[in-house]
XYZ file of C-alpha atoms in Angstrom:
672
model
C 1.106 -29.129 -13.540
C 2.578 -26.439 -11.356
C 4.293 -23.955 -13.350
C 6.227 -22.082 -10.717
C 8.982 -24.563 -10.372
C 11.941 -22.014 -10.015
C 10.254 -19.758 -7.075
C 9.433 -23.310 -5.439
C 13.147 -24.622 -5.662
C 15.227 -24.635 -2.775
C 18.239 -22.659 -2.323
C 21.678 -23.704 -0.597
C 23.089 -20.454 1.233
C 25.924 -22.528 2.866
C 25.158 -21.130 5.901
C 21.609 -22.690 5.629
C 19.346 -24.028 3.037
C 16.043 -22.408 2.350
C 13.095 -24.784 1.205
C 11.999 -22.282 -1.523
C 12.518 -18.394 -2.734
C 9.715 -16.905 -0.764
C 10.977 -14.456 1.908
C 8.611 -12.609 4.132
C 10.012 -9.174 4.290
C 10.689 -7.005 7.501
C 7.327 -5.155 8.506
C 6.807 -3.578 11.958
C 3.618 -4.351 13.248
C 3.453 -2.667 16.548
C 3.019 -5.884 18.227
C 7.003 -5.828 19.161
C 5.749 -3.052 21.718
C 2.503 -4.242 22.869
C 1.587 -6.488 26.091
C 1.659 -10.114 25.134
C 2.684 -8.842 21.774
C 5.516 -11.529 21.120
C 3.157 -14.357 22.070
C 0.678 -12.776 19.122
C 3.670 -12.188 16.927
C 4.433 -15.712 17.012
C 1.049 -16.860 16.246
C 1.448 -14.562 13.197
C 4.684 -15.816 12.090
C 3.873 -19.538 12.689
C 0.739 -19.511 10.379
C 2.884 -18.219 7.575
C 5.770 -20.634 8.064
C 3.309 -23.224 8.284
C 2.225 -22.663 4.731
C 5.613 -22.728 3.611
C 7.307 -19.218 3.712
C 11.036 -20.109 3.567
C 12.406 -17.331 5.464
C 10.902 -14.808 7.836
C 12.555 -11.222 8.474
C 11.311 -9.547 11.665
C 10.382 -6.080 11.994
C 13.468 -3.646 13.029
C 14.765 -4.212 16.347
C 17.038 -1.627 17.533
C 20.331 -2.283 18.922
C 19.910 0.591 21.517
C 17.534 3.128 22.791
C 18.725 5.817 20.750
C 17.963 3.802 17.645
C 14.394 3.075 18.510
C 11.653 4.304 15.931
C 9.965 6.221 19.245
C 10.538 6.066 22.899
C 9.814 2.688 23.983
C 10.539 0.974 20.687
C 11.603 -2.467 20.522
C 15.282 -3.191 21.055
C 17.353 -6.123 21.878
C 19.883 -5.118 24.659
C 19.881 -7.773 27.536
C 19.795 -11.418 27.777
C 16.678 -10.627 30.128
C 14.765 -10.161 26.716
C 15.761 -13.554 24.952
C 12.616 -15.564 26.164
C 10.325 -13.568 24.304
C 12.508 -13.655 20.934
C 12.704 -17.263 21.433
C 9.080 -17.456 21.245
C 9.372 -16.293 17.792
C 12.151 -18.495 16.561
C 10.510 -21.296 18.126
C 7.349 -20.816 16.220
C 8.761 -20.520 13.030
C 11.167 -23.513 13.421
C 8.542 -25.909 14.607
C 6.943 -25.361 11.229
C 10.087 -25.978 9.388
C 10.933 -22.166 8.393
C 13.937 -19.929 8.934
C 13.796 -16.567 10.880
C 16.233 -13.711 10.984
C 15.892 -10.657 12.957
C 16.448 -7.231 11.542
C 18.573 -4.834 13.411
C 17.238 -1.267 12.709
C 18.838 1.991 13.903
C 16.673 4.902 12.789
C 19.298 7.587 13.093
C 17.819 10.977 12.347
C 14.230 9.266 11.797
C 13.588 8.332 15.391
C 10.543 9.933 16.617
C 12.189 10.998 19.847
C 14.286 13.728 21.327
C 17.446 11.572 21.922
C 18.167 10.712 18.120
C 21.493 10.714 16.776
C 23.064 10.869 13.044
C 26.167 11.169 11.465
C 25.729 15.195 11.042
C 23.238 17.260 12.897
C 20.844 17.419 10.064
C 17.473 17.317 10.381
C 15.121 15.212 8.450
C 12.397 16.952 6.598
C 9.795 14.359 7.899
C 10.646 14.683 11.597
C 10.278 17.425 14.066
C 13.294 16.229 16.058
C 16.878 17.310 15.216
C 19.601 14.712 15.776
C 22.506 15.085 17.702
C 25.958 14.702 15.877
C 27.479 11.254 16.785
C 31.283 11.683 18.512
C 33.745 9.064 17.514
C 33.075 7.514 20.643
C 29.439 7.271 19.723
C 30.369 5.514 16.495
C 32.234 2.869 18.315
C 29.717 2.346 20.842
C 26.877 2.007 18.123
C 29.057 -0.586 16.349
C 29.419 -2.684 19.488
C 25.920 -2.446 20.261
C 25.036 -3.629 16.564
C 27.525 -6.595 17.681
C 25.950 -7.268 20.935
C 22.438 -7.069 19.529
C 23.504 -9.954 17.099
C 24.895 -12.033 19.298
C 21.780 -11.880 21.492
C 19.862 -12.581 18.471
C 21.975 -15.846 17.961
C 21.244 -16.815 21.377
C 17.527 -16.533 21.076
C 18.037 -18.933 17.954
C 17.447 -16.788 15.244
C 19.052 -18.024 12.049
C 20.568 -14.782 11.266
C 20.202 -11.074 11.170
C 19.173 -8.453 8.522
C 21.261 -5.292 8.901
C 19.130 -2.512 7.968
C 21.301 -0.164 5.694
C 18.601 1.397 3.540
C 15.518 3.587 3.377
C 17.433 6.602 4.806
C 18.013 5.177 8.176
C 21.382 5.610 10.158
C 23.561 3.245 8.278
C 22.316 4.808 5.020
C 22.681 8.197 6.552
C 26.432 7.401 6.972
C 26.771 6.075 3.217
C 25.278 9.301 1.457
C 26.771 12.704 1.125
C 23.175 14.024 1.489
C 23.150 13.394 5.274
C 26.987 12.806 6.109
C 28.813 16.249 6.223
C 31.593 14.768 8.690
C 35.251 15.585 7.852
C 36.892 12.916 10.321
C 37.626 9.062 9.224
C 33.647 8.395 9.161
C 33.073 11.262 6.417
C 34.268 12.856 3.311
C 35.285 10.251 0.818
C 33.100 7.272 -0.156
C 35.735 4.939 1.401
C 35.315 6.825 4.662
C 31.644 6.991 4.433
C 31.074 3.347 3.991
C 33.374 2.381 6.996
C 30.453 2.390 9.467
C 28.538 -0.281 7.511
C 31.611 -2.360 6.579
C 32.736 -2.251 10.102
C 29.321 -3.284 11.510
C 29.376 -6.255 9.287
C 32.938 -7.318 9.749
C 32.709 -7.269 13.435
C 29.272 -9.283 13.622
C 30.681 -11.866 11.183
C 33.605 -12.294 13.433
C 31.669 -12.535 16.641
C 28.893 -14.775 15.478
C 30.850 -17.241 13.547
C 30.322 -18.918 9.994
C 26.959 -20.803 10.668
C 25.105 -17.376 11.173
C 23.330 -15.702 8.251
C 24.197 -12.058 7.848
C 21.793 -10.169 5.508
C 22.441 -6.524 4.477
C 19.653 -4.391 3.315
C 21.371 -2.087 0.755
C 20.006 1.205 -0.512
C 20.286 0.360 -4.290
C 17.971 3.375 -5.338
C 17.997 6.246 -2.861
C 15.381 8.275 -4.823
C 16.768 11.457 -2.989
C 19.254 14.179 -4.260
C 22.596 13.697 -2.790
C 22.138 9.763 -2.737
C 24.527 7.086 -3.636
C 25.879 6.635 -7.431
C 25.173 3.461 -8.906
C 29.079 2.943 -9.227
C 29.098 3.434 -5.492
C 26.054 0.989 -4.822
C 28.309 -1.776 -6.661
C 31.305 -0.920 -4.949
C 29.788 -1.433 -1.324
C 28.047 -4.603 -2.545
C 31.198 -6.128 -3.378
C 32.623 -4.781 -0.098
C 29.972 -6.102 1.819
C 30.453 -9.590 0.270
C 34.170 -9.577 1.314
C 33.307 -8.636 4.769
C 30.939 -11.635 5.447
C 27.545 -11.019 3.994
C 25.682 -13.768 2.844
C 22.726 -12.129 1.236
C 21.901 -8.695 -0.118
C 18.588 -7.485 0.264
C 17.271 -4.528 -2.118
C 16.280 -1.177 -0.736
C 14.641 1.451 -2.750
C 13.974 4.786 -1.893
C 14.296 6.888 1.421
C 11.355 7.514 3.610
C 11.876 11.282 2.816
C 11.993 10.821 -0.983
C 8.908 12.313 -2.786
C 8.537 9.258 -5.069
C 6.036 6.437 -4.157
C 7.567 2.925 -3.933
C 5.036 0.683 -2.708
C 1.778 2.338 -3.039
C -0.737 0.831 -5.360
C -0.070 3.518 -8.016
C 3.566 1.913 -8.378
C 3.463 -0.680 -11.374
C 3.995 -4.176 -10.187
C 7.489 -5.259 -10.130
C 8.614 -1.727 -10.787
C 11.950 -1.893 -9.031
C 13.247 -5.389 -9.796
C 15.191 -4.165 -12.790
C 17.449 -2.445 -10.178
C 18.373 -5.819 -8.563
C 18.998 -7.456 -11.916
C 21.324 -4.759 -12.648
C 23.304 -5.428 -9.694
C 22.870 -9.384 -10.156
C 25.090 -8.797 -13.445
C 27.728 -7.204 -11.238
C 28.028 -9.467 -8.405
C 27.862 -13.161 -7.566
C 26.098 -13.293 -4.039
C 22.269 -14.105 -3.578
C 20.089 -11.059 -3.842
C 16.392 -10.461 -2.944
C 14.069 -8.528 -5.164
C 11.462 -6.266 -3.504
C 8.494 -3.979 -3.627
C 5.362 -4.244 -5.610
C 5.713 -8.184 -5.961
C 2.037 -9.782 -4.930
C 1.736 -12.612 -7.269
C 3.382 -16.024 -7.503
C 3.391 -15.385 -11.193
C 5.492 -12.107 -10.736
C 7.719 -13.929 -8.286
C 8.345 -16.729 -10.956
C 9.358 -14.385 -13.446
C 11.847 -12.674 -11.165
C 13.469 -15.915 -10.357
C 13.225 -17.417 -13.861
C 14.523 -14.422 -16.010
C 17.374 -13.909 -13.463
C 16.072 -10.786 -11.780
C 17.034 -12.028 -8.496
C 17.603 -15.326 -6.450
C 14.942 -14.649 -3.734
C 11.831 -12.745 -3.585
C 10.673 -10.633 -0.611
C 7.114 -9.870 -0.054
C 5.879 -8.289 3.216
C 2.178 -6.920 2.876
C 1.225 -9.950 0.567
C 1.879 -12.252 3.503
C -0.495 -9.873 5.383
C -3.299 -10.361 2.731
C -2.925 -14.156 2.844
C -1.169 -16.388 5.124
C -1.437 -19.385 2.707
C 0.138 -17.510 -0.211
C 3.045 -20.026 -0.480
C 0.852 -23.232 -0.057
C -1.631 -22.320 -2.565
C 1.226 -21.571 -4.909
C 2.490 -25.173 -4.401
C -0.824 -26.857 -4.872
C -1.590 -24.680 -7.962
C -4.265 -22.742 -6.443
C -2.963 -19.263 -6.806
C -6.431 -18.227 -8.203
C -7.405 -18.561 -4.416
C -4.856 -16.164 -3.383
C -6.136 -13.066 -1.454
C -3.835 -10.632 -3.138
C -2.724 -7.703 -1.350
C -3.889 -4.489 -3.250
C -1.069 -2.221 -1.939
C -3.559 0.193 -0.056
C -1.519 0.570 3.025
C -4.753 1.546 5.034
C -4.560 -1.102 7.518
C -0.697 -1.844 7.553
C 1.563 1.120 7.259
C -1.067 3.649 8.234
C -1.433 1.715 11.238
C 2.175 1.462 11.838
C 2.580 4.977 11.626
C -0.589 5.759 13.882
C 1.077 3.429 16.517
C -1.748 1.233 15.924
C -1.474 -2.610 15.693
C -0.935 -3.434 11.883
C -3.460 -5.625 10.116
C -4.606 -5.867 6.515
C -7.539 -4.376 4.737
C -8.512 -7.545 3.123
C -7.664 -9.827 5.785
C -8.346 -8.278 9.239
C -7.278 -11.597 10.822
C -3.551 -10.568 10.161
C -1.672 -9.835 13.624
C -4.810 -10.554 15.133
C -4.628 -14.403 14.894
C -4.826 -15.126 18.651
C -7.950 -12.866 18.952
C -9.789 -13.862 15.997
C -9.357 -17.714 15.703
C -11.112 -19.769 13.084
C -13.119 -22.640 14.664
C -15.825 -24.868 13.152
C -19.415 -23.636 13.594
C -20.738 -25.494 16.722
C -24.552 -24.927 15.300
C -24.521 -24.894 11.152
C -26.901 -22.241 10.411
C -28.721 -21.040 6.691
C -27.691 -17.510 6.224
C -28.713 -15.287 3.652
C -26.529 -12.154 2.919
C -28.069 -9.134 1.222
C -25.638 -7.337 -0.833
C -22.349 -8.507 -2.285
C -19.947 -5.466 -1.616
C -16.910 -5.954 0.544
C -18.711 -6.228 3.652
C -21.121 -8.921 2.669
C -18.384 -10.666 0.659
C -16.072 -10.983 3.627
C -18.914 -12.061 5.644
C -20.016 -15.020 3.343
C -16.512 -16.135 3.076
C -15.670 -16.505 6.515
C -19.088 -17.751 7.562
C -18.829 -20.757 4.822
C -15.274 -21.321 5.881
C -16.573 -22.092 9.570
C -19.232 -24.366 7.801
C -22.248 -22.435 7.473
C -24.519 -22.800 4.639
C -24.346 -19.407 2.821
C -26.589 -17.589 0.221
C -25.591 -14.122 -1.244
C -28.369 -12.081 -3.088
C -27.013 -9.059 -4.953
C -29.171 -6.634 -7.028
C -26.311 -5.870 -9.518
C -24.939 -7.859 -12.295
C -21.747 -8.773 -10.539
C -20.155 -8.806 -7.097
C -17.823 -6.428 -5.512
C -19.885 -3.329 -4.779
C -17.858 -0.090 -4.299
C -14.799 -2.095 -5.401
C -16.315 -2.436 -8.928
C -15.797 1.421 -8.944
C -12.553 1.651 -7.325
C -10.833 -0.837 -9.944
C -11.628 1.709 -12.608
C -9.322 4.284 -11.141
C -6.244 4.633 -12.585
C -3.424 3.333 -9.575
C -6.205 1.467 -7.958
C -6.567 -1.538 -10.659
C -5.479 -4.024 -7.999
C -8.971 -3.897 -6.351
C -10.144 -6.136 -9.133
C -8.067 -8.579 -7.572
C -10.101 -8.861 -4.673
C -13.209 -9.172 -6.389
C -11.675 -12.156 -8.275
C -10.563 -13.648 -5.028
C -14.209 -13.479 -3.476
C -15.444 -14.967 -6.893
C -13.154 -17.866 -6.640
C -13.319 -18.425 -2.833
C -17.031 -18.352 -2.537
C -17.504 -20.762 -5.607
C -14.906 -23.084 -3.963
C -16.762 -22.867 -0.448
C -19.846 -23.916 -2.274
C -21.471 -20.252 -1.416
C -24.693 -19.895 -3.549
C -24.638 -16.225 -5.276
C -27.700 -14.817 -6.942
C -27.036 -11.755 -8.844
C -29.592 -9.353 -10.541
C -31.653 -10.204 -7.401
C -33.827 -7.575 -5.298
C -34.736 -8.978 -2.042
C -37.989 -7.629 -0.254
C -39.902 -8.796 2.424
C -41.942 -11.193 0.427
C -38.946 -12.997 -0.562
C -37.708 -13.255 3.047
C -40.988 -14.750 4.151
C -40.496 -17.657 1.663
C -36.818 -17.955 1.727
C -36.581 -19.632 5.223
C -32.995 -18.591 6.337
C -31.946 -19.013 10.095
C -30.020 -15.655 9.903
C -30.051 -12.523 7.691
C -27.223 -10.486 7.091
C -28.027 -6.895 5.587
C -24.716 -5.640 3.560
C -26.662 -3.301 1.081
C -23.979 -0.668 1.500
C -24.379 3.105 0.915
C -25.774 5.462 -1.818
C -24.505 9.080 -2.718
C -25.885 12.037 -0.994
C -27.344 14.337 -3.281
C -26.691 17.798 -1.707
C -29.215 20.556 -1.540
C -28.068 22.928 -4.243
C -30.464 24.906 -6.610
C -30.193 23.438 -10.092
C -28.774 20.044 -8.771
C -30.929 18.410 -11.298
C -28.907 20.046 -14.303
C -27.820 17.944 -17.138
C -24.383 19.182 -15.989
C -24.588 17.222 -12.892
C -23.199 13.741 -12.632
C -23.017 11.611 -9.550
C -19.497 9.729 -8.906
C -20.962 6.251 -9.623
C -22.145 7.156 -12.919
C -18.974 8.806 -14.077
C -16.481 5.763 -12.554
C -18.747 3.047 -14.271
C -18.683 4.776 -17.454
C -22.297 5.444 -17.813
C -21.591 8.959 -18.424
C -18.236 10.826 -19.703
C -17.147 14.165 -18.161
C -16.152 17.119 -20.380
C -12.937 19.031 -20.439
C -13.531 21.303 -17.518
C -14.862 19.789 -14.800
C -15.829 20.925 -10.696
C -15.769 18.066 -8.340
C -17.966 18.697 -5.376
C -16.377 16.844 -2.135
C -12.846 16.350 -1.361
C -12.776 13.394 0.634
C -11.321 10.099 -0.560
C -13.678 9.538 -3.105
C -13.196 13.183 -4.613
C -9.779 12.674 -4.870
C -10.283 9.416 -6.592
C -12.552 11.024 -8.811
C -10.117 13.735 -9.816
C -7.444 10.985 -10.490
C -9.798 9.103 -12.679
C -10.385 12.456 -14.673
C -6.806 13.366 -15.011
C -4.987 10.167 -15.347
C -4.648 7.198 -18.071
C -4.451 3.464 -17.584
C -1.044 2.562 -19.104
C -0.325 -1.054 -20.376
C 2.187 -2.826 -18.720
C 5.123 -2.224 -20.972
C 4.435 1.358 -20.598
C 3.750 1.782 -16.882
C 7.403 2.142 -15.905
C 8.244 4.928 -18.267
C 4.854 6.787 -17.413
C 5.528 6.405 -13.845
C 9.249 7.797 -14.092
C 7.754 10.836 -15.807
C 4.786 11.314 -13.630
C 6.911 11.519 -10.564
C 10.034 13.459 -12.310
C 12.578 10.709 -11.451
C 14.774 11.338 -14.446
C 17.333 13.182 -12.485
C 17.355 10.365 -9.565
C 17.934 7.464 -11.685
C 20.471 6.760 -14.638
C 19.228 7.868 -17.678
C 19.947 4.886 -19.333
C 17.350 2.958 -17.375
C 14.476 4.894 -18.846
C 13.858 4.082 -22.259
C 12.120 7.133 -23.204
C 10.046 10.175 -21.598
C 6.521 9.308 -21.581
C 3.718 12.185 -22.251
C 1.597 12.606 -19.205
C -0.021 15.733 -19.887
C -3.183 16.762 -17.910
C -6.372 15.640 -19.500
C -8.469 18.141 -18.014
C -8.959 21.403 -16.118
C -10.197 20.230 -12.680
C -11.594 22.274 -9.656
C -11.868 20.269 -6.381
C -14.453 22.009 -3.896
C -15.402 21.406 -0.316
C -17.588 23.108 2.339
C -15.065 22.674 5.140
C -11.942 24.391 5.851
C -8.593 22.684 5.876
C -6.525 20.421 3.758
C -8.067 18.289 0.958
C -8.114 14.631 1.389
C -7.328 15.293 5.169
C -8.466 11.737 6.041
C -6.429 9.959 3.777
C -3.760 7.780 5.264
C -0.258 9.119 6.158
C 1.352 7.281 3.703
C -0.590 7.674 0.732
C -2.318 11.095 1.188
C 0.715 13.233 0.188
C 1.114 10.936 -3.007
C -2.584 12.022 -3.939
C -1.927 15.751 -3.193
C 1.168 15.760 -4.889
C -0.277 14.294 -8.305
C -3.380 16.523 -8.157
C -0.925 19.562 -7.605
C 1.089 18.459 -10.394
C -1.875 18.456 -12.667
C -2.954 21.949 -11.895
C -5.944 21.143 -9.693
C -7.442 24.213 -8.438
C -8.467 23.243 -4.475
C -10.858 25.368 -2.950
C -12.111 25.011 0.712
C -14.849 26.786 2.798
C -16.883 26.909 -0.462
C -20.741 27.838 -0.454
C -22.455 26.401 -3.456
C -25.017 28.973 -4.573
C -26.219 27.322 -7.929
C -25.813 25.278 -10.998
C -27.187 26.275 -14.356
C -26.225 26.508 -17.875
C -23.289 28.715 -17.295
C -21.660 26.364 -15.012
C -21.397 26.290 -11.165
C -22.087 29.352 -8.924
C -19.897 29.574 -5.716
C -19.011 31.953 -2.863
C -15.538 31.670 -1.933
C -13.521 33.924 0.342
C -16.598 36.290 0.428
C -16.421 36.750 -3.390
C -19.194 35.504 -5.986
C -17.542 33.158 -8.397
C -18.701 31.419 -11.674
C -16.797 28.177 -12.706
C -17.494 27.705 -16.243
C -17.429 24.139 -16.265
C -18.836 21.468 -18.501
C -19.758 19.081 -15.649
C -20.148 18.871 -11.928
C -19.144 15.511 -10.348
C -21.033 15.157 -7.091
C -18.742 13.291 -4.343
C -20.514 14.867 -1.303
C -20.843 11.964 1.239
C -22.938 8.616 1.471
C -25.849 7.558 3.466
C -27.045 3.845 4.550
C -29.181 2.018 2.097
C -30.813 -0.205 4.562
C -34.759 -0.276 4.854
C -35.019 -3.866 6.130
C -33.440 -4.294 9.186
C -36.013 -2.761 11.782
C -38.690 -4.601 9.869
C -37.158 -7.996 10.102
C -35.838 -7.397 13.780
C -39.468 -6.567 14.701
C -40.574 -9.768 13.047
C -38.370 -11.712 15.719
C -35.547 -12.697 12.883
C -31.983 -13.003 13.450
C -30.946 -10.202 11.453
C -27.496 -8.306 11.217
C -26.247 -5.127 9.528
C -22.511 -4.431 8.400
C -20.522 -2.216 6.548
C -22.302 0.939 4.507
C -25.499 -0.476 5.526
C -24.832 0.137 9.335
C -22.981 3.360 8.924
C -22.229 5.120 5.756
C -20.183 8.277 6.261
C -17.063 8.225 4.013
C -16.539 5.088 2.505
C -14.369 2.826 4.471
C -13.524 -0.932 3.015
C -11.461 -1.514 6.127
C -14.126 -1.303 8.506
C -16.412 -2.848 6.346
C -14.559 -6.097 5.780
C -13.706 -6.175 9.362
C -17.093 -5.992 10.461
C -17.899 -8.748 8.175
C -15.214 -11.155 9.406
C -16.004 -10.539 12.966
C -19.607 -11.118 12.600
C -19.029 -14.329 10.807
C -16.590 -15.344 13.314
C -19.385 -14.712 16.228
C -22.273 -16.282 14.467
């Protein structure tokens, strides 16, 4: 019996009927600007619609060139562009889904010199200062929104979403933080919301009653000088009166120094905001942010938080999310772990977006799955991310796969990652592979160390070495002292660190180790209060929305050290690096760069820093000084004429990178 009846129930909006309550939320993939990008984007959307997504909202399309996210960004301003958009709408409609185009004007967030805004106030996250819009500019921009919506209607979109949140242009008009105008478009709240209301009213009049209008409303700005709750409610009622059919939830401006979608954000963290508005207005509402399972989606609908649930990254992670929910196979869903490494980080680097746990996302036409022409017996040595990804895809294609893992469980480095507060989601990837490999008939042998004799006896057609990497032990006098702990021993619980700790190595692993040392896991019913206190949100939200202030005092005194110059965690992604550095700074972590390690003894860690000798009187020294490949079989097997491959850390260690490891595993499986 399927217990997701509410999330799977249809919804009649009047303007259209949705087959269930799942919305694939807007995400810019950079396919919008790529050669043949719309053809690839159509395949991406089509696969999700085929698996039952009710409504897809496209990545942001600008109504004019000034509003683009960057120079050359996607915009819809001419009938000559309709054909590529019709490619998208036809693909989704052919699978029974609905699709709306998001109209996005970035305002002062645009990364190009021609940006405009209600006032000439530079965004703290942008190098460009906007030009203040004249009244003539404002009228032209409103007309551009209307023209863009009419073109979207001609392209057979079912509607448009007007992006009015996240600190983009419309939001900039609404908030006193960014609107310092003294004319009819600024000053009072009535004047400040005139811009979005005129856009909605004129689009509604131009497109008629059968065209859906969604408005993404910022319900929680998370910046000083944002909208009050009373203003949010007033605008919601005005939007409905002016022709909006659905209100989507917006949380936080991009310049807000509060995480909103990273893995450290508790699941369903902001659904309460949508529920609060639902008590104020009778219009379909969409809940968003950190919703990544059908069980959470069902709670949101069944308990009256919202009428629809929007998920973006979860549909990158698993195109079949909805169909698996419908068939009662949610245990086979490849869950989004909110790492941002291949989606948002790629977007901001102007790369094609994808997904760490599903590298086929946005690459469906380049990585098609076809049955194996020559079914082979394949042995996989190592059950870390690379080996698991290979085994799963190879088995999906019909190969006979056996996995050999020397440890007591699958997961490799993910077994350690899931123990880090804020990375608990990584256990979902392990759960997915356990269930998926079992469903595909993959044989998994645990506690087995494979040697040449075993390989000679086990007649496999192909061997794939995915043995991963091992930590590097740096050459420091006293490195064998009892104070020294290798990071796997710490994260696995084999050893426990004292109160005062030095961490050697400031890459991703070193930062994760600091988080492990300084932060506690919180039960789901306490996670929200701890999150609010940790990120000092009390002055950014209504005090009544926080039950009590949680105690999040630092648990240890930590030094984070590295040999190289520059910023700690410099290789972390743009969307998450600042979060980690902010947390460590808030916990008083002392960060040293250009450190020379002199020695370790009973007194602690001796270093030379800025030409001075220092003694860090620490209880323990945690080693996070890089990786080296653990692979002694490849060349031997190759010399014997066997078909053998290496992937993941076994091929190239360096800084651990699960994104590359999983991608290598999938690509190799599609090749064999």
